[in-house]
CSV table of C-alpha atoms in Angstrom, one decimal:
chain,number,residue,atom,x,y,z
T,6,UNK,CA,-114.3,-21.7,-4.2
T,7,UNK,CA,-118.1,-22.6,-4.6
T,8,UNK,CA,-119.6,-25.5,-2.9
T,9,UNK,CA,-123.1,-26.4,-4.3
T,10,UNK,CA,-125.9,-28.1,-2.6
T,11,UNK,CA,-128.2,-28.3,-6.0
T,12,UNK,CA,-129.3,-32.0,-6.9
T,13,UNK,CA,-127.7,-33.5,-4.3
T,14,UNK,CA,-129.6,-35.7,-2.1
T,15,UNK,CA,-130.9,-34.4,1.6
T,16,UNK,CA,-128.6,-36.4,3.5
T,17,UNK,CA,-125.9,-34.8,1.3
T,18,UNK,CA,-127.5,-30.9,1.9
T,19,UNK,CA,-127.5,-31.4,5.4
T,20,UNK,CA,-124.0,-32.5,5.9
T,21,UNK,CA,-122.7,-29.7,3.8
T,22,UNK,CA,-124.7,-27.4,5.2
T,23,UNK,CA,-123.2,-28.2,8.4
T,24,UNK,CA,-119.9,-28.2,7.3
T,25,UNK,CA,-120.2,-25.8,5.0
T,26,UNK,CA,-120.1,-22.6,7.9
T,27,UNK,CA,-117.4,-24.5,9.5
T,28,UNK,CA,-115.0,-24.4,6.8
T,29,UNK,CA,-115.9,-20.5,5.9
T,30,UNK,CA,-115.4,-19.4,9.4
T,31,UNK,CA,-111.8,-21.5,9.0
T,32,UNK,CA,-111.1,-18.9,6.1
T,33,UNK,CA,-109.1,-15.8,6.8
T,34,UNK,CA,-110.9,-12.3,6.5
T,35,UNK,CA,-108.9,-9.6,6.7
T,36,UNK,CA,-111.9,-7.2,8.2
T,37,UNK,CA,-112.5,-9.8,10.7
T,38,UNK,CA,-108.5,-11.4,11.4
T,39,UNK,CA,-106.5,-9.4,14.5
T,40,UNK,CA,-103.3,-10.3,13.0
T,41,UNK,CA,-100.0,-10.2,15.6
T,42,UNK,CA,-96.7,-9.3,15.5
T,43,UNK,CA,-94.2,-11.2,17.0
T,44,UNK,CA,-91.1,-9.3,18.4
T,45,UNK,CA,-89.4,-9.5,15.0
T,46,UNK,CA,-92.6,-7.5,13.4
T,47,UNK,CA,-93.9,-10.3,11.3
T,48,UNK,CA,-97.1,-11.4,11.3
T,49,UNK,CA,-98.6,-14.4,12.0
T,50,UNK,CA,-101.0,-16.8,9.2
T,51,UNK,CA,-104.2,-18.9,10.1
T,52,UNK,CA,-102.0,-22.4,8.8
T,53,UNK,CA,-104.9,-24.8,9.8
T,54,UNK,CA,-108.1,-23.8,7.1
T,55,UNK,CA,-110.1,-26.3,6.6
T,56,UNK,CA,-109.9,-28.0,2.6
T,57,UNK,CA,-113.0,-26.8,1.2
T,58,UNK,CA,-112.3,-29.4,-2.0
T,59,UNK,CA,-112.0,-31.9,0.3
T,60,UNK,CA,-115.1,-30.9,2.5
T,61,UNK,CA,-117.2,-31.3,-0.8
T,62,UNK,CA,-115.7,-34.4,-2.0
T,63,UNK,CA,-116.1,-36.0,1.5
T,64,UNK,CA,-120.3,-34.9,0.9
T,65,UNK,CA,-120.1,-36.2,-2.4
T,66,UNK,CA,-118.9,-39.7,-1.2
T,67,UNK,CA,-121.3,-39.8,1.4
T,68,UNK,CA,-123.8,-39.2,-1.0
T,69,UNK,CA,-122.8,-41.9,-3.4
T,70,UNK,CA,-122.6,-44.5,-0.5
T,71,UNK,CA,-126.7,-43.4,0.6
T,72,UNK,CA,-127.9,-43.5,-3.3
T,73,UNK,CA,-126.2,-46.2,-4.7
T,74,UNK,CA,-124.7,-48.7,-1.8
T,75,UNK,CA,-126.5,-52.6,-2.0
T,76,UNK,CA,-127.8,-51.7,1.8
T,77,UNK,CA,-129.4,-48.8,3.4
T,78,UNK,CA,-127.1,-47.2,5.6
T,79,UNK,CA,-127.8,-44.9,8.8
T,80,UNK,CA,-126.3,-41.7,8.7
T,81,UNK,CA,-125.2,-42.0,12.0
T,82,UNK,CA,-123.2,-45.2,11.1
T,83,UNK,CA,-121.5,-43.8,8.0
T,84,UNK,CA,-120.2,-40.9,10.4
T,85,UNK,CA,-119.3,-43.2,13.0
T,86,UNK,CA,-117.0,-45.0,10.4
T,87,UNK,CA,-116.0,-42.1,8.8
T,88,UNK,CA,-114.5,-41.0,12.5
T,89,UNK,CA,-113.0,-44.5,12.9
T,90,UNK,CA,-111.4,-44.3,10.0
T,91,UNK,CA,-109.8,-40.6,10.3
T,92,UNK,CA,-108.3,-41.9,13.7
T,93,UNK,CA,-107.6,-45.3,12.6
T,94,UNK,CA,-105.2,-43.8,9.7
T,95,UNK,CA,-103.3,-42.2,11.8
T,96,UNK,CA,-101.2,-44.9,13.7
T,97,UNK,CA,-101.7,-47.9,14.6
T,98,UNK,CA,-103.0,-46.8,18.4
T,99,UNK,CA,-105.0,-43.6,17.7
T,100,UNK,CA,-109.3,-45.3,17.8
T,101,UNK,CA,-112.7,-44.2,18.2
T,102,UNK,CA,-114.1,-45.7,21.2
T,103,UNK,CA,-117.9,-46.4,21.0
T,104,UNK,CA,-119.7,-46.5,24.7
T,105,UNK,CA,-118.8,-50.1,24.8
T,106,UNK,CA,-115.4,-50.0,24.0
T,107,UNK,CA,-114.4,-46.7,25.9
T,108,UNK,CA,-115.8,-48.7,29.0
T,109,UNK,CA,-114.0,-51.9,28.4
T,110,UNK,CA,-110.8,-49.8,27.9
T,111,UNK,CA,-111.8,-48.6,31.3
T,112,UNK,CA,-111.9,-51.6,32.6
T,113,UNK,CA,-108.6,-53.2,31.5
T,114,UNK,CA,-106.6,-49.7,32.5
T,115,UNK,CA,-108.3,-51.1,36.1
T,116,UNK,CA,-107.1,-54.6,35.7
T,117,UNK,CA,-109.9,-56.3,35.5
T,118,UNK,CA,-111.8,-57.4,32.7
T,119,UNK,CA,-113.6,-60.6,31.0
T,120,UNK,CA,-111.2,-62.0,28.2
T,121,UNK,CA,-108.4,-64.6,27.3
T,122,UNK,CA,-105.6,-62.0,28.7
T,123,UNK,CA,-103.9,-60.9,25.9
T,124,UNK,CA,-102.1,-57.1,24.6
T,125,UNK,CA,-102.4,-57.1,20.7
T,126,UNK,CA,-101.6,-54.3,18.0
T,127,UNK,CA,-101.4,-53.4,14.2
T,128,UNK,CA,-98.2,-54.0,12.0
T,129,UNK,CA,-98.1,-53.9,8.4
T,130,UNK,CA,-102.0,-54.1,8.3
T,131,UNK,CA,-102.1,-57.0,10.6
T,132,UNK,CA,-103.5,-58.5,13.7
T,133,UNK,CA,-100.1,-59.1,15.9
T,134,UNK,CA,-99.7,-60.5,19.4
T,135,UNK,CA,-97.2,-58.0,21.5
T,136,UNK,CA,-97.6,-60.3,24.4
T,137,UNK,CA,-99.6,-62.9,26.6
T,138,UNK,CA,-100.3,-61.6,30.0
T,139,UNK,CA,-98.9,-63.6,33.0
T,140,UNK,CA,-100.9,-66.6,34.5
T,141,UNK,CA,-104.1,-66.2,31.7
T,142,UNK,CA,-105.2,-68.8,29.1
T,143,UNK,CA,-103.5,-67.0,26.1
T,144,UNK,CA,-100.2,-67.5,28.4
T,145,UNK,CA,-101.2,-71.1,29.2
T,146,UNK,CA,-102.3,-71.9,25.5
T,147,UNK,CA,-98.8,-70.8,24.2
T,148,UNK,CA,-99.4,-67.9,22.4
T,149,UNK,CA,-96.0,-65.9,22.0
T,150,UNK,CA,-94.6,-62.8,21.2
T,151,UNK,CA,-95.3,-61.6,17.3
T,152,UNK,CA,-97.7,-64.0,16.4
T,153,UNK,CA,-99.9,-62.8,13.7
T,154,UNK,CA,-104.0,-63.6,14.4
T,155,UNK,CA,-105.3,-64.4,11.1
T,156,UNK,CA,-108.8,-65.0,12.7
T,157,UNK,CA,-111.4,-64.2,15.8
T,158,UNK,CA,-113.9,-67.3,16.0
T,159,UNK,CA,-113.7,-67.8,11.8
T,160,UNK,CA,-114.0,-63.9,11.2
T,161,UNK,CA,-110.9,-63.1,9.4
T,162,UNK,CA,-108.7,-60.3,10.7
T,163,UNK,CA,-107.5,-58.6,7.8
T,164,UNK,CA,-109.2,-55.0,7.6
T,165,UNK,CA,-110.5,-55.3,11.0
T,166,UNK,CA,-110.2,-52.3,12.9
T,167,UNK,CA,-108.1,-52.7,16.5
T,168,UNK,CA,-110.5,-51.9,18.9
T,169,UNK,CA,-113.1,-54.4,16.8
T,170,UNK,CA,-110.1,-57.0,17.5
T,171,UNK,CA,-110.3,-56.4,21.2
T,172,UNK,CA,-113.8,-56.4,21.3
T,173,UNK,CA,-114.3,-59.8,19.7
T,174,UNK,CA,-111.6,-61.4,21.9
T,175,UNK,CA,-113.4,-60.1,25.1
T,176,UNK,CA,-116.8,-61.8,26.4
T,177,UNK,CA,-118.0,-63.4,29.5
T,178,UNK,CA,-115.9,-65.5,31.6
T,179,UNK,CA,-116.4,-69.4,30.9
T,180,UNK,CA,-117.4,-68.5,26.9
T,181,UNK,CA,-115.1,-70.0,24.7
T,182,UNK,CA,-113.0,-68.5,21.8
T,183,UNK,CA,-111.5,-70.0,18.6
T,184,UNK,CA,-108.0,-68.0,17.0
T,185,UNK,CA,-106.4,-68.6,14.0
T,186,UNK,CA,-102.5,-67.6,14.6
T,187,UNK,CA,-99.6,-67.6,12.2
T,188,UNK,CA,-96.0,-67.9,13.4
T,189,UNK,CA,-93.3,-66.7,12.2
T,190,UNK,CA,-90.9,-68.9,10.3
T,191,UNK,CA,-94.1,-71.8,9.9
T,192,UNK,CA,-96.3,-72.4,6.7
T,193,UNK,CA,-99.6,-73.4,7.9
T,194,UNK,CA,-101.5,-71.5,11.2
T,195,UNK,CA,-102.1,-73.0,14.5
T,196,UNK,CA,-105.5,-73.3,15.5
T,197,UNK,CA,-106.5,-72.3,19.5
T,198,UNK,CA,-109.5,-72.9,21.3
T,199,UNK,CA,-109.7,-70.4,25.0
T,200,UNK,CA,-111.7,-70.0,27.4
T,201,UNK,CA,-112.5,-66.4,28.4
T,202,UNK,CA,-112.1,-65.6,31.9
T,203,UNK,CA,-112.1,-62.8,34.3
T,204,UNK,CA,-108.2,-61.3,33.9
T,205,UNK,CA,-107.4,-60.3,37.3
T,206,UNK,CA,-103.9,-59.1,36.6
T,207,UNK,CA,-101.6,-59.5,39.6
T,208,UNK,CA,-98.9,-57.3,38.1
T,209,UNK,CA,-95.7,-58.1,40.6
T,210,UNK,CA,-94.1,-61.5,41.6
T,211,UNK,CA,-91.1,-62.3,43.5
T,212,UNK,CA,-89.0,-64.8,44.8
T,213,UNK,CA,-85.4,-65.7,46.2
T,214,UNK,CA,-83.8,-67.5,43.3
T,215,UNK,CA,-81.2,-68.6,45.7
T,216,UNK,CA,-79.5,-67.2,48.9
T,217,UNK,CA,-79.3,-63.1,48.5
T,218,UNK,CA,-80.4,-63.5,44.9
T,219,UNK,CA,-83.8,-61.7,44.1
T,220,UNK,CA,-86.2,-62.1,40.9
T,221,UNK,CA,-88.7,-59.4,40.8
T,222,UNK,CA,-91.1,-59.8,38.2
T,223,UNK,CA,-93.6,-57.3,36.9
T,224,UNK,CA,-96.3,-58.5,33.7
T,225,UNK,CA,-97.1,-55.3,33.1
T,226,UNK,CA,-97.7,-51.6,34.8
T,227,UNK,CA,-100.9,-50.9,36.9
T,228,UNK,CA,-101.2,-47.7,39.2
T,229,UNK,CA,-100.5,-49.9,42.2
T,230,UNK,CA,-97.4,-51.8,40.9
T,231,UNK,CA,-94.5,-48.9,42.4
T,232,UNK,CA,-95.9,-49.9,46.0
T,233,UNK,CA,-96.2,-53.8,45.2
T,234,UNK,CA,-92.7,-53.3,43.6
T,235,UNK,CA,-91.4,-51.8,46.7
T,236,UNK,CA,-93.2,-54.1,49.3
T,237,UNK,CA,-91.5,-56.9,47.1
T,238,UNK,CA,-88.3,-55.8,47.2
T,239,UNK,CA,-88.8,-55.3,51.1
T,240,UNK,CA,-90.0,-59.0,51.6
T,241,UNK,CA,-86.8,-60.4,49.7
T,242,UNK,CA,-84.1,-57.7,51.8
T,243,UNK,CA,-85.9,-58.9,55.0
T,244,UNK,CA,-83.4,-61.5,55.9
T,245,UNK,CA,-80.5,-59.8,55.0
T,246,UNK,CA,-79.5,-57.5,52.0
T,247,UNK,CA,-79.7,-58.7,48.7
T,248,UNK,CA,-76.4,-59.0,46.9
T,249,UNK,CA,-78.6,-59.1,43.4
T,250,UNK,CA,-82.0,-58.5,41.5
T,251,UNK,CA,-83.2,-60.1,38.2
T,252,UNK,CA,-85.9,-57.4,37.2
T,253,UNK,CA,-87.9,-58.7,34.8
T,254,UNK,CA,-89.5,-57.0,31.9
T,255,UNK,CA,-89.8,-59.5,29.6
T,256,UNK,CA,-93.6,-59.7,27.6
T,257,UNK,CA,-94.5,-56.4,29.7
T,258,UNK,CA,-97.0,-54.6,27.3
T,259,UNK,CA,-96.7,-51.6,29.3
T,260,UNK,CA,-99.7,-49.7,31.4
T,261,UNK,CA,-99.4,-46.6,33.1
T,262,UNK,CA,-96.6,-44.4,32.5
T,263,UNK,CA,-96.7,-42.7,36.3
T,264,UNK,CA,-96.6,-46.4,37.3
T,265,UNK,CA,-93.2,-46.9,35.4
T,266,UNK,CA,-91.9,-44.0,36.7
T,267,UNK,CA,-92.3,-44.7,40.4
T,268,UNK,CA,-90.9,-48.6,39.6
T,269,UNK,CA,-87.9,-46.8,37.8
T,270,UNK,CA,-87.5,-44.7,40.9
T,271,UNK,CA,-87.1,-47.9,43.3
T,272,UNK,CA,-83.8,-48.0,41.8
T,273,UNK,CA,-82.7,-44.6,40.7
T,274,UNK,CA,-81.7,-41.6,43.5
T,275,UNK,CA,-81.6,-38.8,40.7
T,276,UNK,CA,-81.6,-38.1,37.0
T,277,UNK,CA,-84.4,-37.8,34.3
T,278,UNK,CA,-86.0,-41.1,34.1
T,279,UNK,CA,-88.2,-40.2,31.1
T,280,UNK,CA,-89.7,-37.0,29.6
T,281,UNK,CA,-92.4,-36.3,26.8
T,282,UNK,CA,-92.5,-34.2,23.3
T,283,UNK,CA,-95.8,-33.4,21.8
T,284,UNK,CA,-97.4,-30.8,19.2
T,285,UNK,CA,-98.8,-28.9,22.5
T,286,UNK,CA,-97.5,-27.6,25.8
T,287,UNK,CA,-99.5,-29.6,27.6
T,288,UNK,CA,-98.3,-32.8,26.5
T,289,UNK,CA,-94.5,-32.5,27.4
T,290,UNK,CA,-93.7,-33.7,30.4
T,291,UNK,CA,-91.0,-34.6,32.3
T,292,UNK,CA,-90.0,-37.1,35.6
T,293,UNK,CA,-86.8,-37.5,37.9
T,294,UNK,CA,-86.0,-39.7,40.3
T,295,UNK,CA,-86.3,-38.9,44.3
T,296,UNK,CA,-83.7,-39.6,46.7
T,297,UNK,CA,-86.2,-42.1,48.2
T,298,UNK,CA,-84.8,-45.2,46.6
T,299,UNK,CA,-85.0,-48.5,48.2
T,300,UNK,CA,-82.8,-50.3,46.1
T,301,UNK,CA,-80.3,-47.7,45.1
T,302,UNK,CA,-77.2,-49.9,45.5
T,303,UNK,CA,-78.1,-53.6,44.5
T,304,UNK,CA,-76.7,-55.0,41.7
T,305,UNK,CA,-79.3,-55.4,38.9
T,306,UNK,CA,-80.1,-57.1,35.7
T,307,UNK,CA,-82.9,-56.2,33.7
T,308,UNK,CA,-84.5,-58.8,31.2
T,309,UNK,CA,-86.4,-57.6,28.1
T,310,UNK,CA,-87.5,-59.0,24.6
T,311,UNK,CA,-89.5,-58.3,21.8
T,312,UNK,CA,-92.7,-58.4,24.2
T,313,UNK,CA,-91.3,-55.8,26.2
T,314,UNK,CA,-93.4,-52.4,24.7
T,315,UNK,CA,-94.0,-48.8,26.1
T,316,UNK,CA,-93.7,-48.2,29.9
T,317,UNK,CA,-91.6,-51.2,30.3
T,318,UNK,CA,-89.3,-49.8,27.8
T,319,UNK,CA,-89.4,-46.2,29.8
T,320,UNK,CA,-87.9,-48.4,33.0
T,321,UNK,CA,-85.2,-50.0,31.1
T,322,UNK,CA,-84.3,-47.2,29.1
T,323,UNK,CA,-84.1,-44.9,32.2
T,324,UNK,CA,-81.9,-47.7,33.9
T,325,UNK,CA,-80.0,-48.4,30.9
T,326,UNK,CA,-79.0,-44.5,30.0
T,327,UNK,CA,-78.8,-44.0,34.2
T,328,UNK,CA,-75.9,-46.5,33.7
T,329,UNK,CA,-77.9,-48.1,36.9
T,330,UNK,CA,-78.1,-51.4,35.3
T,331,UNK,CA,-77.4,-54.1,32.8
T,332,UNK,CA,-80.0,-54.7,30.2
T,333,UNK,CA,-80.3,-58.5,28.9
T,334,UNK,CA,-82.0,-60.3,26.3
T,335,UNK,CA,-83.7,-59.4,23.0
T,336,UNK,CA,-84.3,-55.7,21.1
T,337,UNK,CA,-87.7,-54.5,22.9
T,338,UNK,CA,-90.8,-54.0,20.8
T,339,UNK,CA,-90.5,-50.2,20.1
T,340,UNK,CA,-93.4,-48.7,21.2
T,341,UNK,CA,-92.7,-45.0,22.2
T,342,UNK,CA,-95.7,-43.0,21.7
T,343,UNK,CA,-98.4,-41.4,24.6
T,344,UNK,CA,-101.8,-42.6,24.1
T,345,UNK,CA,-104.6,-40.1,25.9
T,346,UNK,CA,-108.3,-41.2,26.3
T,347,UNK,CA,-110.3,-38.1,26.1
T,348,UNK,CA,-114.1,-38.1,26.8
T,349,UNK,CA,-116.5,-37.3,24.1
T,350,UNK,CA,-119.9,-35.6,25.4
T,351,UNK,CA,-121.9,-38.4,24.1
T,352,UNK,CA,-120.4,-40.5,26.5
T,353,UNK,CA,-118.1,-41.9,23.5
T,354,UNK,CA,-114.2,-41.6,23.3
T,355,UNK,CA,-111.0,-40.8,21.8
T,356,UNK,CA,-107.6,-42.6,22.1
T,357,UNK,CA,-105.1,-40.3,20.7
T,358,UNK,CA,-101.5,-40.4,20.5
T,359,UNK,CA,-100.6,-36.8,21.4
T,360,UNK,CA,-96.9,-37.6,22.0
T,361,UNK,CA,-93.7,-39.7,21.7
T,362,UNK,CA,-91.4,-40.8,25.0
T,363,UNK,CA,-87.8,-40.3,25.1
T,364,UNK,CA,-85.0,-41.6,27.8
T,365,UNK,CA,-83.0,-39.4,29.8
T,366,UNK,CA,-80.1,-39.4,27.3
T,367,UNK,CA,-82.7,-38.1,24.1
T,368,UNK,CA,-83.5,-41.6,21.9
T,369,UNK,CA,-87.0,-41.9,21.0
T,370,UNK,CA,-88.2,-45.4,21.9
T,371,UNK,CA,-90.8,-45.1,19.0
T,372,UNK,CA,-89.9,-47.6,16.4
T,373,UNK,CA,-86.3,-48.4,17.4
T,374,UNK,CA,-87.2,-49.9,20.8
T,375,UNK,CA,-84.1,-50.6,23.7
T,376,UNK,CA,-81.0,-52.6,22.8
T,377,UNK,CA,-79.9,-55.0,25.6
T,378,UNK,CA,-75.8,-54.5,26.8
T,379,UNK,CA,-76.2,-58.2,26.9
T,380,UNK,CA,-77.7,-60.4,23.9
T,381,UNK,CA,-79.2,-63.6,24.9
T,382,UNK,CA,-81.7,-65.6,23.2
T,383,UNK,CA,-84.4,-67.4,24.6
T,384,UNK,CA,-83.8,-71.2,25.1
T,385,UNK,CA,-83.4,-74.0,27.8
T,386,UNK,CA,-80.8,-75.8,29.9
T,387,UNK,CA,-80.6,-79.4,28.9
T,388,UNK,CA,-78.6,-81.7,30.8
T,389,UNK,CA,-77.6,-84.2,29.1
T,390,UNK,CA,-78.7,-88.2,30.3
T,391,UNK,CA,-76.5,-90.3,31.9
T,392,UNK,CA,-73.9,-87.1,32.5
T,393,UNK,CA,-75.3,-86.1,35.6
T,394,UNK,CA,-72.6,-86.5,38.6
T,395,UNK,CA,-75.3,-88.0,41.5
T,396,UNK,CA,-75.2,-86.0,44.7
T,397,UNK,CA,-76.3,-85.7,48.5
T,398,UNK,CA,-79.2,-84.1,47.9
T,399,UNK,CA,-80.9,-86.6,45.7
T,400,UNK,CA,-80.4,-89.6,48.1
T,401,UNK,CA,-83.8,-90.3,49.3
T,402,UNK,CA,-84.2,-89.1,53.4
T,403,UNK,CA,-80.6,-87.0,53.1
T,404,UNK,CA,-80.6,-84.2,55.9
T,405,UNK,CA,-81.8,-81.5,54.5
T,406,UNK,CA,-79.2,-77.9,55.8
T,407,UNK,CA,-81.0,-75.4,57.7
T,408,UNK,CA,-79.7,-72.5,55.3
T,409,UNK,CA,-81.0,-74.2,52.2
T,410,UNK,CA,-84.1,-72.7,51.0
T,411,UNK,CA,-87.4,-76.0,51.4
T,412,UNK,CA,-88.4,-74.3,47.7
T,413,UNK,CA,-85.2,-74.9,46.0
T,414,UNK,CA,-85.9,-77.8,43.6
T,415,UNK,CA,-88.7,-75.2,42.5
T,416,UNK,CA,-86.4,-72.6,42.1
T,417,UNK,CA,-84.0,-74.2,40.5
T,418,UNK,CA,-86.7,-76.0,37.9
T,419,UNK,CA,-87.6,-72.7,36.7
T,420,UNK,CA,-83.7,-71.7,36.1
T,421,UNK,CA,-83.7,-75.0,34.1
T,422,UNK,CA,-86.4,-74.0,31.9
T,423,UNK,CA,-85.3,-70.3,31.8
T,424,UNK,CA,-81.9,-70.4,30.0
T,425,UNK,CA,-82.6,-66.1,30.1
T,426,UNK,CA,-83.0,-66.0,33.5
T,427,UNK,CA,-80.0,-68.5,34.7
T,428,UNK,CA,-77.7,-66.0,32.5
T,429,UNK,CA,-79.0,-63.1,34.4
T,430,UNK,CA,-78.2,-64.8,37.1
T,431,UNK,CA,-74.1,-65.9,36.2
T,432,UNK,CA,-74.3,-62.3,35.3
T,433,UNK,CA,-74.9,-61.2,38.9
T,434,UNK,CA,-72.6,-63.4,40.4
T,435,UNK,CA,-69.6,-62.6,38.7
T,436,UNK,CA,-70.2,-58.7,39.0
T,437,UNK,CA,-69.8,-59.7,42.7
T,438,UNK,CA,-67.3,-61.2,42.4
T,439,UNK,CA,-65.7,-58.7,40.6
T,440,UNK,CA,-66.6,-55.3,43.0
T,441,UNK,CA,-64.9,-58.0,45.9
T,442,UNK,CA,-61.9,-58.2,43.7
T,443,UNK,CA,-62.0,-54.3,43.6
T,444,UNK,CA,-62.3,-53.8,47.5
């Protein structure tokens, strides 16, 4: 095929003139190929050559857009987009990261950043909350789980690029930021007004929901969160053992995937707890559990829901398939592919997905996500008025006993407002009840 560069413009000439050896050198030559033969004796094809139609049409557009577009354009900028766009095509994760945004991914991969706290992705084309990190003002404003953001401070959303979502959002701390969200099953949007602040995400919680009874919670997967894991679970057995543990997963965007390894190794002793598949060697990897496993034998409950996305969905599938614990709540979100940032010399980046996660029994997380052994819905414990028996403990001065807990009207608040958690809870109970029946 013959690519001219006649009555073209020069922006056009020098593109394809830049291209243009590119593309010949993809082209098989049979003076210049050193063709191999495998041990069968056939031999093996250049697949990858570059589409010379394509390689011209791409020059022609670009030369359209310089002659004939309402506003002058930089070349630089129309390659720029043209990059964003051949990454942003692929999935909904794969970007071009510009200096600023390769260094604000940076910064939130360190867990600390200026923003209004909050993991968003693409669905269908749209803007989509996958969760509201713990303790920030998109948590303490209400935003939930799949809402769609229809705009960023009055820009609307629809055609906007991820990484242009992200960067709007973020800003410095004290600024102010105005969202348009729609929620699901509602006609007209709910309007929020945040205030950015610096997102300082303390990853692990944990408290004794009552006597014995541990709730480990974890927002999302930092490189530090294994040892904050384990020095939780330490704090809570330091009294005497536990005889359960509410893990919870539930609105966990994810993080680092070593991170949910070693947190899945706190509870397993051996086994695969996730491996890797991927175009190139490189990218398949596999992880299995040590023997060093503090909390090998306590009964556990693991809460997920729709919120629940990538490395948190590596934990609970290892746990699940490991047949080391029982999964509760809602389907997770389903996001089971390997992101890599890779530097670009210009001090730019790349965010690639190079390949997809599977649990130790073989099913791909990607798209189908982790369904709980255990189905329960999100809701709240009412008590109903004028039903409640009174007691001791509500009589003003009572004694108070010196086993009971001085936080347990706390504790037991947020298992009244937790319907989730107070299930996982029952659900601990009676499986210790049952192993005593056993023994």
């Amino acid at each position: 095929m013959t690519l001219s560069v006649t009555e073209r413009s020069a922006p056009a000439k020098r593109l394809l003139a830049t291209l243009l050896p590119i593309a010949l050198l993809s082209v098989p030559l049979p003076l210049l190929a050193q063709p191999s033969n495998d041990s069968n004796g056939t031999v093996d094809s250049v697949s990858d050559d570059l589409p010379l139609e394509e390689i011209q049409t791409f020059a022609e557009v670009f030369e359209r857009i310089k002659r004939a577009y309402v506003e002058d354009v930089e070349d630089r900028t129309l390659l720029r987009n043209a990059m964003r766009g051949m990454l942003s095509e692929l999935d909904p994760h794969s970007a071009y990261l510009d200096k600023e945004e390769y260094q604000s991914l940076r910064e939130s991969t360190e867990g600390e950043f200026g923003g209004i706290g909050i993991e968003v992705g693409m669905e269908n084309g749209q803007l989509m909350v996958i969760t509201p990190i713990d303790d920030t003002p998109a948590s303490e404003a209400g935003l939930m789980s799949r809402d769609i953001i229809i705009s960023i401070d009055g820009t609307p959303t629809e055609g906007m690029s991820l990484q242009e979502a992200v960067t709007l959002m973020r800003g410095d701390p004290n600024t102010t930021l105005d969202i348009s969200v729609l929620r699901a099953g509602e006609e007209s949007p709910r309007e929020f007004t945040l205030t950015r602040e610096i997102i300082r995400s303390e990853s692990v919680k944990h408290e004794l929901l009552e006597t014995g009874y541990g709730y480990l919670r974890i927002s999302q997967f930092q490189s530090r969160t294994p040892e904050q894991a384990r020095q939780a679970l330490e704090r809570m057995s330091r009294e005497q053992p536990l005889d359960g543990l509410v893990l919870d997963l539930r609105n966990n965007p994810g993080g680092v995937l070593q991170a949910a390894v070693g947190v899945a190794d706190l509870f397993l002793d051996e086994g695969l707890i996730v491996y890797t598949e991927g175009r190139i060697p490189d990218n398949e990897l596999s992880f299995s559990a040590s023997a060093d496993t503090p909390a090998g034998d306590v009964p556990l409950v693991v809460l997920i829901n729709g919120g629940s996305a990538s490395a948190a969905e590596i934990v609970a599938g290892a746990l699940q398939d490991q047949r080391r614990g029982v999964i509760m709540g809602t389907d997770s979100f389903g996001k089971g592919s390997v992101q890599q940032i890779m530097p670009l010399g210009n001090g730019e980046g790349l965010k690639l997905t190079t390949a997809l996660y599977y649990t130790p029994e073989g099913r791909s997380i990607q798209a189908q996500g982790i369904e709980p052994d255990v189905d329960v819905v999100r809701g709240r414990l009412e008590v109903a008025e004028g039903r409640r028996e009174i007691r001791e403990a509500d009589l003003e001065g009572h004694l108070r006993s010196q086993q009971a807990p001085r936080d347990q009207e706390e504790v037991s608040q947020r298992l009244r407002e937790d319907y989730q958690l107070g299930e996982a809870l029952n659900l601990l109970k009676a499986l210790n009840v049952v192993d005593r029946r056993r023994h």
